[in-house]
mmCIF file of C-alpha atoms and ligand atoms in Angstrom:
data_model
loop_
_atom_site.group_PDB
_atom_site.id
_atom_site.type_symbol
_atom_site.label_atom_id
_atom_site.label_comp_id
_atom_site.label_asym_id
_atom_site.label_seq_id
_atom_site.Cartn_x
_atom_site.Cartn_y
_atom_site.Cartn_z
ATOM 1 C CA UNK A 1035 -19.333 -34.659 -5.923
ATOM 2 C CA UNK A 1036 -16.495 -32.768 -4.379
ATOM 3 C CA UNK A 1037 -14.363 -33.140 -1.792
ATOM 4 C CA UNK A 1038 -11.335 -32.661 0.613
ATOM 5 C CA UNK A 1039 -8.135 -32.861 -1.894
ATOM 6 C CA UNK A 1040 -5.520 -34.553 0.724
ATOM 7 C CA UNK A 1041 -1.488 -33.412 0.079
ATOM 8 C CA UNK A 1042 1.745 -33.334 1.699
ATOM 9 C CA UNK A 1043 4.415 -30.600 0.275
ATOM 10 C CA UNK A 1044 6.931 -34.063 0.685
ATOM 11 C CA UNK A 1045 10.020 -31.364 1.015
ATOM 12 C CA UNK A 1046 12.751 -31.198 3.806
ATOM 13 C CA UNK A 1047 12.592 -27.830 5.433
ATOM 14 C CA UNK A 1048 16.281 -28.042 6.991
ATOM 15 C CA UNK A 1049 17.082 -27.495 3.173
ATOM 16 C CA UNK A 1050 16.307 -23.923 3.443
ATOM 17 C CA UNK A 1051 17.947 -23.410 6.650
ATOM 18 C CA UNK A 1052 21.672 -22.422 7.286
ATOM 19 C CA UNK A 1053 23.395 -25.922 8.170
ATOM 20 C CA UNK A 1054 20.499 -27.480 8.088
ATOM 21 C CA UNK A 1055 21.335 -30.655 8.061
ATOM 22 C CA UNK A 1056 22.735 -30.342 11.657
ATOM 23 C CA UNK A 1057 19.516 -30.249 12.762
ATOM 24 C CA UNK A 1058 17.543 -33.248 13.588
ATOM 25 C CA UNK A 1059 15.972 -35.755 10.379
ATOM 26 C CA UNK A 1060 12.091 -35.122 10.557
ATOM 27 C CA UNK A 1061 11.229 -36.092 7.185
ATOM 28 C CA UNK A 1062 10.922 -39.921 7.448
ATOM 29 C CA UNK A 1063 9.494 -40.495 11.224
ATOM 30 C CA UNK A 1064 6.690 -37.817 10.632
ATOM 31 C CA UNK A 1065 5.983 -38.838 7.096
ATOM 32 C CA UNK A 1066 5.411 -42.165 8.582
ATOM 33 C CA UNK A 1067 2.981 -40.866 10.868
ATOM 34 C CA UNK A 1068 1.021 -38.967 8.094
ATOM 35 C CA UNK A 1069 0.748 -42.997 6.031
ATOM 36 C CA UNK A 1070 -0.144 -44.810 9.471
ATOM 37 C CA UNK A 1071 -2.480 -42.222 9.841
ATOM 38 C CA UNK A 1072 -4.211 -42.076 6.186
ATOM 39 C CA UNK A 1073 -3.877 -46.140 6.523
ATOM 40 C CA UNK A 1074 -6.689 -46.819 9.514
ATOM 41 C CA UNK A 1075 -8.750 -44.374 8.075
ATOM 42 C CA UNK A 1076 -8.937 -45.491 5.054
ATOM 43 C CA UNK A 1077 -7.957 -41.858 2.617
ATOM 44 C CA UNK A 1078 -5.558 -42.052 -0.046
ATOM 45 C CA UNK A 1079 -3.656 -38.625 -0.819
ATOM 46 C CA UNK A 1080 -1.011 -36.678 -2.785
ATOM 47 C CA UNK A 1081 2.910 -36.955 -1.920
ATOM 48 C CA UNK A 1082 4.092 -33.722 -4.057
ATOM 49 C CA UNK A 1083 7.521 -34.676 -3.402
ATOM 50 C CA UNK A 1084 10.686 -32.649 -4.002
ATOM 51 C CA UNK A 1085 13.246 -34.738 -6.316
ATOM 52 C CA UNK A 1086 16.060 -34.272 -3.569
ATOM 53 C CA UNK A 1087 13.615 -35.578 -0.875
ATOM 54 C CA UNK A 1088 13.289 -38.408 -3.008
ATOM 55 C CA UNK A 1089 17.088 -39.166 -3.502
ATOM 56 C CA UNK A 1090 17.809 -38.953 0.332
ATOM 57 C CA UNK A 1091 14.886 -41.415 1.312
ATOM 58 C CA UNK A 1092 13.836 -43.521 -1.204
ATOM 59 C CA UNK A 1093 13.170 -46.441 1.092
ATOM 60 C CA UNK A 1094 10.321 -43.806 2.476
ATOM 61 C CA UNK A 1095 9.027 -42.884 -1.125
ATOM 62 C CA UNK A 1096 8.718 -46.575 -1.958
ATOM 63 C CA UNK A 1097 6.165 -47.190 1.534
ATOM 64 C CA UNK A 1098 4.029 -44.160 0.239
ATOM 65 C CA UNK A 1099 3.858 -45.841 -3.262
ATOM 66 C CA UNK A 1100 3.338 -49.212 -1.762
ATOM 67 C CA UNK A 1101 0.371 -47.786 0.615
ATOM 68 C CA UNK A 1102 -1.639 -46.685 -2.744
ATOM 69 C CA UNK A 1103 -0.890 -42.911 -2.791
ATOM 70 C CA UNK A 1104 -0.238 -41.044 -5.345
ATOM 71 C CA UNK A 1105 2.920 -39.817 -6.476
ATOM 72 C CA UNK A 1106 3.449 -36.067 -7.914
ATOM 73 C CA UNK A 1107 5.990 -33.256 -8.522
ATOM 74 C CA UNK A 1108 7.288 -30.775 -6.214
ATOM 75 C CA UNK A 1109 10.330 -29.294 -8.389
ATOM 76 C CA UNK A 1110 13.452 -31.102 -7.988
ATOM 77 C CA UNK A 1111 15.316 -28.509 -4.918
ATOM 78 C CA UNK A 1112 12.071 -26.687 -4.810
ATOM 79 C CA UNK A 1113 13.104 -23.464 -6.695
ATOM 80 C CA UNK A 1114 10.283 -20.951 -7.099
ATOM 81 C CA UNK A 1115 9.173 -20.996 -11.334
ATOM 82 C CA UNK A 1116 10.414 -17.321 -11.572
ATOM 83 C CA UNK A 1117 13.854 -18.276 -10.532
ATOM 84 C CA UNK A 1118 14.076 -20.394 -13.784
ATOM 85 C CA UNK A 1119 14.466 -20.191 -17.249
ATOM 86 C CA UNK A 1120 11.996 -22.213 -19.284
ATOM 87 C CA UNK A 1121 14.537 -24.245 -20.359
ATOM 88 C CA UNK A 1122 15.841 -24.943 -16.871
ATOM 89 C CA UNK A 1123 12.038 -25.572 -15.510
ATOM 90 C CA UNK A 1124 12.254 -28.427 -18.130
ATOM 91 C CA UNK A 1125 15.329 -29.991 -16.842
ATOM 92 C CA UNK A 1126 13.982 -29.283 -12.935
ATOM 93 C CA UNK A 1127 11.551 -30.992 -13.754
ATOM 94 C CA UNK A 1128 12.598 -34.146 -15.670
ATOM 95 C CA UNK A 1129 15.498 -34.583 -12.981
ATOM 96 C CA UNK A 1130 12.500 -34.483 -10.595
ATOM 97 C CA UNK A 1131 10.581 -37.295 -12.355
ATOM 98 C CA UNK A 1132 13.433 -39.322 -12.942
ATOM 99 C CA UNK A 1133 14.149 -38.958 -9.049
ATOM 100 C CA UNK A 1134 10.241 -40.070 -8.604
ATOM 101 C CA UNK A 1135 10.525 -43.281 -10.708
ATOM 102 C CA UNK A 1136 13.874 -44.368 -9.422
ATOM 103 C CA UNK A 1137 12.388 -44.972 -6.499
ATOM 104 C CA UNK A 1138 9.155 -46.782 -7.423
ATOM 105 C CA UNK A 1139 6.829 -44.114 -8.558
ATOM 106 C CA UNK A 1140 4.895 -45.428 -11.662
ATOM 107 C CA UNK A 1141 3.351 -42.805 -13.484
ATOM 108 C CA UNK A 1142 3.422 -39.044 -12.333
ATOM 109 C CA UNK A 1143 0.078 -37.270 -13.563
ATOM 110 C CA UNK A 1144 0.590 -33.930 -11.348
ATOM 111 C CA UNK A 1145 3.058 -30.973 -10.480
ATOM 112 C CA UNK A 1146 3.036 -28.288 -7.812
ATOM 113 C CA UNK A 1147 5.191 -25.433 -7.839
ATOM 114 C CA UNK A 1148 7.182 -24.862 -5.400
ATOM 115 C CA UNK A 1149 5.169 -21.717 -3.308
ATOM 116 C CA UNK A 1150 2.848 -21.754 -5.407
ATOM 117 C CA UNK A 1151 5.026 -19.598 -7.647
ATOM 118 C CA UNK A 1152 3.286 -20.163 -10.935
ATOM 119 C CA UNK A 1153 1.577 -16.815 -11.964
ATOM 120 C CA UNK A 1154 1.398 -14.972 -15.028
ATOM 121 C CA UNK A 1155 4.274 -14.184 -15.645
ATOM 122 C CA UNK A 1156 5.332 -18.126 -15.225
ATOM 123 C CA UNK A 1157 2.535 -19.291 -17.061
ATOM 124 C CA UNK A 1158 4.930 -20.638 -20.248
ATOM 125 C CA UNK A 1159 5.375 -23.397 -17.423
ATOM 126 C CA UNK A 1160 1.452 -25.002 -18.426
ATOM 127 C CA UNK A 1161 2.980 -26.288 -22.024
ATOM 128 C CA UNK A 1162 6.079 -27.657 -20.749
ATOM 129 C CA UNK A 1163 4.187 -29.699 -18.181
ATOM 130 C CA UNK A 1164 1.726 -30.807 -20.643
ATOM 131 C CA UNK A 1165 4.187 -31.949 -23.465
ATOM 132 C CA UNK A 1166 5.820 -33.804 -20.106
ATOM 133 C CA UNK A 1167 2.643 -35.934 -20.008
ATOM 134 C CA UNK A 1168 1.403 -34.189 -16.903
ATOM 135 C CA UNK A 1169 -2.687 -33.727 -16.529
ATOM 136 C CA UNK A 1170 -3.039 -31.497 -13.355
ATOM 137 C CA UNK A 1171 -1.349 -28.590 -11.790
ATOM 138 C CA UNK A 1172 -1.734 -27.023 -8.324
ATOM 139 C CA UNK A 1173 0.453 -24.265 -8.722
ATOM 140 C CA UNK A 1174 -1.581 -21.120 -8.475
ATOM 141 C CA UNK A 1175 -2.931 -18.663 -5.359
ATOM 142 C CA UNK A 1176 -5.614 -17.005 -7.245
ATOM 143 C CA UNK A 1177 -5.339 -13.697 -4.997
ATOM 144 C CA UNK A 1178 -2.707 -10.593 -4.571
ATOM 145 C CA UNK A 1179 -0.308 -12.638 -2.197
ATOM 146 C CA UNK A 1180 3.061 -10.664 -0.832
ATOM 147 C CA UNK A 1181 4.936 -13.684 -2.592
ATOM 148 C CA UNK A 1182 3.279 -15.076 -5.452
ATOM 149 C CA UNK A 1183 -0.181 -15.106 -6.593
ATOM 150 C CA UNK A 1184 -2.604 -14.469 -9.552
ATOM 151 C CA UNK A 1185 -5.310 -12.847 -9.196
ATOM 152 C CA UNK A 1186 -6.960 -12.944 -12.245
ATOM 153 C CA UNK A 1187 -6.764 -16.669 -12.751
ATOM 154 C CA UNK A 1188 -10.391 -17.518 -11.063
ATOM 155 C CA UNK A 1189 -11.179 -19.854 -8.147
ATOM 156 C CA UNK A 1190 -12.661 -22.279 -10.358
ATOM 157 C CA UNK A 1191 -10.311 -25.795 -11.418
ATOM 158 C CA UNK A 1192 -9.732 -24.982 -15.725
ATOM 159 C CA UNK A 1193 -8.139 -26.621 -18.206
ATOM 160 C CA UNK A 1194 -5.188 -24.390 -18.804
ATOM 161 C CA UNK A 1195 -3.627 -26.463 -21.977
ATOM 162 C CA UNK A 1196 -6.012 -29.290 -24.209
ATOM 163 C CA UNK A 1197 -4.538 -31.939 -21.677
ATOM 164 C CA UNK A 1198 -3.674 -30.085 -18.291
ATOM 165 C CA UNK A 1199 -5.859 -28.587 -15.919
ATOM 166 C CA UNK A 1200 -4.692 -26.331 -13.091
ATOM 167 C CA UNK A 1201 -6.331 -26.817 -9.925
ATOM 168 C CA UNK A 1202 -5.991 -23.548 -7.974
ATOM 169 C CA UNK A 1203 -5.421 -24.050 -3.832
ATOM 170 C CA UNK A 1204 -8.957 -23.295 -2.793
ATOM 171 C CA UNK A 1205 -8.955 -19.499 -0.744
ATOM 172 C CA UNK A 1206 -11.028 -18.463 2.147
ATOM 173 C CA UNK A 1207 -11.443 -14.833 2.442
ATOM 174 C CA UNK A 1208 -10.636 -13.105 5.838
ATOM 175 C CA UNK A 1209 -11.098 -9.470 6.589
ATOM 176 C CA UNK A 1210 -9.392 -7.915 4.251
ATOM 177 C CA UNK A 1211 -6.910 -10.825 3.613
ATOM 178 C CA UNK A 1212 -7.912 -14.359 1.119
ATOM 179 C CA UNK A 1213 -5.929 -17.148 2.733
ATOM 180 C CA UNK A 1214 -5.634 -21.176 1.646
ATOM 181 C CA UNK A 1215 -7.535 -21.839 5.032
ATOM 182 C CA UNK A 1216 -7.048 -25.822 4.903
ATOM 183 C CA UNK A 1217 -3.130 -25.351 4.293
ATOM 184 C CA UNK A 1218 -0.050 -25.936 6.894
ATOM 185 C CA UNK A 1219 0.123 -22.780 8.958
ATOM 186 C CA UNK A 1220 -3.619 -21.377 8.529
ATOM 187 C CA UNK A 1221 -5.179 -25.107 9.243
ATOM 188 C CA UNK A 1222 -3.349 -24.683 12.599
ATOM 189 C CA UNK A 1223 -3.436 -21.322 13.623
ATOM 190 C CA UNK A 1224 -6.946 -20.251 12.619
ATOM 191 C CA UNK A 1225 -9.672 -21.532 14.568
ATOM 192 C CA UNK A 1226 -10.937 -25.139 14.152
ATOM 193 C CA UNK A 1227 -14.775 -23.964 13.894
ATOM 194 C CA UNK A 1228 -14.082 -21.284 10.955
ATOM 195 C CA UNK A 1229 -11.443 -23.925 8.884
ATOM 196 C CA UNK A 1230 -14.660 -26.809 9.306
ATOM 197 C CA UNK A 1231 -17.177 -24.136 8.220
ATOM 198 C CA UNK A 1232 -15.070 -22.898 5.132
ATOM 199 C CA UNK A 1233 -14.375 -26.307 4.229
ATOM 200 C CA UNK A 1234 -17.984 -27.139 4.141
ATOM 201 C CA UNK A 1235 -19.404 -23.980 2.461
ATOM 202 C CA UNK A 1236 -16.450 -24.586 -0.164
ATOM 203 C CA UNK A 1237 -17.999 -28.371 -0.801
ATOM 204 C CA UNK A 1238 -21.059 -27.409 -0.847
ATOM 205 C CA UNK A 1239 -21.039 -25.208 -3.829
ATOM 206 C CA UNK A 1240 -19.527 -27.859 -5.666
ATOM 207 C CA UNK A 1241 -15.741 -26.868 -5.299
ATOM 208 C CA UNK A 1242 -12.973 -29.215 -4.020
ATOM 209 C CA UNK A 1243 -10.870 -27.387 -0.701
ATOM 210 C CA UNK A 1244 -7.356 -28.265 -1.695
ATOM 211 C CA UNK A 1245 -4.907 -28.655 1.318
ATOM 212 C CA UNK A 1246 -1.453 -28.397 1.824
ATOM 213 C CA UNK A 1247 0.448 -29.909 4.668
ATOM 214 C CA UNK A 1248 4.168 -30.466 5.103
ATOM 215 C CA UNK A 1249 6.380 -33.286 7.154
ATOM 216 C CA UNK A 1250 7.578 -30.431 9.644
ATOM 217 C CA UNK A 1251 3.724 -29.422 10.238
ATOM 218 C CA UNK A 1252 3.393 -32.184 12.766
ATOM 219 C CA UNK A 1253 7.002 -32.430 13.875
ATOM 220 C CA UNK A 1254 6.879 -31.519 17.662
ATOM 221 C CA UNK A 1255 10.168 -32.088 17.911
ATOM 222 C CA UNK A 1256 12.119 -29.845 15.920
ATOM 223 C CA UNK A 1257 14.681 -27.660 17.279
ATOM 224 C CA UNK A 1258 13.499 -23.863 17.371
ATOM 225 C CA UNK A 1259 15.417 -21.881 13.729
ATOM 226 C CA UNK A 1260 14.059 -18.940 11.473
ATOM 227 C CA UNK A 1261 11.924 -20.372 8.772
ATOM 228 C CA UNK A 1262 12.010 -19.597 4.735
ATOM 229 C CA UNK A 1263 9.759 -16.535 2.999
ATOM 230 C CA UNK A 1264 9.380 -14.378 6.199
ATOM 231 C CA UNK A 1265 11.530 -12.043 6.183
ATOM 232 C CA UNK A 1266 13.513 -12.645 9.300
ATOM 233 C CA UNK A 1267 10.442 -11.998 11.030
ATOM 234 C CA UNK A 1268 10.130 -13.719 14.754
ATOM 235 C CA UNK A 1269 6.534 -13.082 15.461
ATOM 236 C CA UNK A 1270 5.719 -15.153 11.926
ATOM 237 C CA UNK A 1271 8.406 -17.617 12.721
ATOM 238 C CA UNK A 1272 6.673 -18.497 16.598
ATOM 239 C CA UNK A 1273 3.465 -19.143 13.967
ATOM 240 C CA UNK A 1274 5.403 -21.947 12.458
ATOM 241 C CA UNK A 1275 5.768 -23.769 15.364
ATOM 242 C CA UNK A 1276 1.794 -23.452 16.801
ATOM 243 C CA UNK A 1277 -0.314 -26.294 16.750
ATOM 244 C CA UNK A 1278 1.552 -28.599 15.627
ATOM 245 C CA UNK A 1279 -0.078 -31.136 17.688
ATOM 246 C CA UNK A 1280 -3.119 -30.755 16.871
ATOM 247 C CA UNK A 1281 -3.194 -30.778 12.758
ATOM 248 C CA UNK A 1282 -3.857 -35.072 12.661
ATOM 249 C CA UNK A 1283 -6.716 -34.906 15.454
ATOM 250 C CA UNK A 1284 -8.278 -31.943 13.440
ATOM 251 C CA UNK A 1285 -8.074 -34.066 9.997
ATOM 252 C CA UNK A 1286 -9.452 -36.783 11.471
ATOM 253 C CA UNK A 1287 -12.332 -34.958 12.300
ATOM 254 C CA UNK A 1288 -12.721 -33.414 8.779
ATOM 255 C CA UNK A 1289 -12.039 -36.885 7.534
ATOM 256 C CA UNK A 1290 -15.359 -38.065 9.470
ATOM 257 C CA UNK A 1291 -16.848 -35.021 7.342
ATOM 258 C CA UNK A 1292 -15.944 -35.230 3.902
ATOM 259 C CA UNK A 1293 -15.335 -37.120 1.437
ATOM 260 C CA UNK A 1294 -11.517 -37.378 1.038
ATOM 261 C CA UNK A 1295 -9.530 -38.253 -1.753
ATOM 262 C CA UNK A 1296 -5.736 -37.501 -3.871
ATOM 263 C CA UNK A 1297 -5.909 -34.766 -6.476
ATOM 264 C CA UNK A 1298 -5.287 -36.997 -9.414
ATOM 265 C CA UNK A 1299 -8.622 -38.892 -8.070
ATOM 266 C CA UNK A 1300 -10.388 -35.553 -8.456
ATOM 267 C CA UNK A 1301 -8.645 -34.790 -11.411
ATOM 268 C CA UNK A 1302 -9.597 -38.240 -12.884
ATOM 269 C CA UNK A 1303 -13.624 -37.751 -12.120
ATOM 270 C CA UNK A 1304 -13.057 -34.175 -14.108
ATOM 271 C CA UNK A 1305 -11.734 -35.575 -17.050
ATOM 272 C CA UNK A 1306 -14.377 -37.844 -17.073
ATOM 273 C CA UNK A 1307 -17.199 -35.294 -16.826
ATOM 274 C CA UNK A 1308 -15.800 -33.237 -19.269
ATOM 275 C CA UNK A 1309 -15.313 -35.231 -22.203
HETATM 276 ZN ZN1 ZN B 1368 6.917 -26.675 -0.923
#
């Protein structure tokens, strides 16, 4: 059975921004409103959670813990794989976990890179996480992407080491452009009747949609600055600030729809059914 794979990116987006921490805290009041949300209807999802997030609000990661969700990687100041070493991935990463446990995270089963900036040329990243005791990955954009991507890895979730299966984020292909349709900016921008349609062709073949949403996706508040990855661009930036109001009310339709569930829930089943 397949279904909606619920995540938040759990990262802090004034991180990336000049003096960003002059602007106004939106990590803890609108992560808040993602759990109160998930809590009355009943869906349990992923907190891929950025080790620094996790250092500056631990009283926060200890509610998401608390509320049942699940726990997961997110690099530790969210640098992109091919800024790294091997080596350094390693320590990223371990710094990350230790940040997870410290406060309250039991055991961490799953890892997204930052951007989704595992490709092929990254891919010496799969054994570190697997000798790390990791079982899933959703690291990779399975299409030609002006940042990252990989192509040639398949749409399909595969076991990429003997223990660790990669979990691609689930693409929806537009004229002339494959986009993750069910993640932050495309789930608000793009029309609510297309997203619902995708999601529901993608389920019905048997494939999981994997989603992506961030703290500052429902943030109405935030003051108006230039965003990370585009280029300076203003037209792309106004994008990051549309529909922010209506992300939750269009969830909680899907949520109606589809079975929903955390990707180590999915992942779980999968192991299952193939051994
Ligand atoms: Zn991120």
């Amino acid at each position: 059975m397949s279904s909606l794979l619920l995540a938040i990116d759990l990262e802090d987006v004034r991180d990336w921004v000049e003096n960003g921490t002059g602007y106004r805290e939106g990590v803890p009041k609108n992560t808040r409103r993602y759990l109160d949300h998930f809590r009355r209807w009943g869906v349990k999802a992923t907190f891929f959670t950025v080790g620094r997030v996790a250092r500056r609000y631990p009283d926060l990661i200890g509610e998401v813990v608390a509320a049942g969700h699940e726990l997961a990687c997110h690099g530790n100041v969210h640098l992109q794989l091919d800024k790294l070493s091997p080596q350094q991935f390693r320590e990223d990463l371990e710094e990350n976990m230790l940040a997870l446990r410290q406060a309250g995270g039991g055991e961490i089963k799953g890892f997204r890179a930052p951007t989704f900036s595992l490709t092929e040329r990254t891919a010496w990243a799969y054994e570190i996480l697997a000798d790390l005791g990791f079982s899933y990955s959703s690291s990779v954009l399975p299409a030609q992407n002006p940042l990252y991507g990989w192509p040639s890895f398949g749409h399909e979730a595969r076991k990429v080491t003997k223990t660790l299966w990669e979990l691609p984020i689930t693409l929806h292909r537009l004229p002339g452009l494959p986009v993750p349709i069910a993640g932050g900016v495309y789930f608000r921008v793009l029309p609510f009747f297309l997203t619902r349609w995708a999601i529901g062709r993608s389920i019905g073949r048997g494939r999981p949609m994997g989603t992506y949403f961030h703290p500052y996706d429902i943030d109405t508040e935030q003051e108006r600055f230039m965003h990370p990855d585009l280029g300076g661009k203003h037209h792309l930036n106004m994008l990051m600030y549309i529909g922010r109001a209506r992300l939750l009310p269009r969830l909680d339709v899907l949520r109606r729809a589809f079975l929903c569930e955390s990707y180590g829930e999915y992942v779980s089943r999968l192991q299952t059914s193939s051994s």
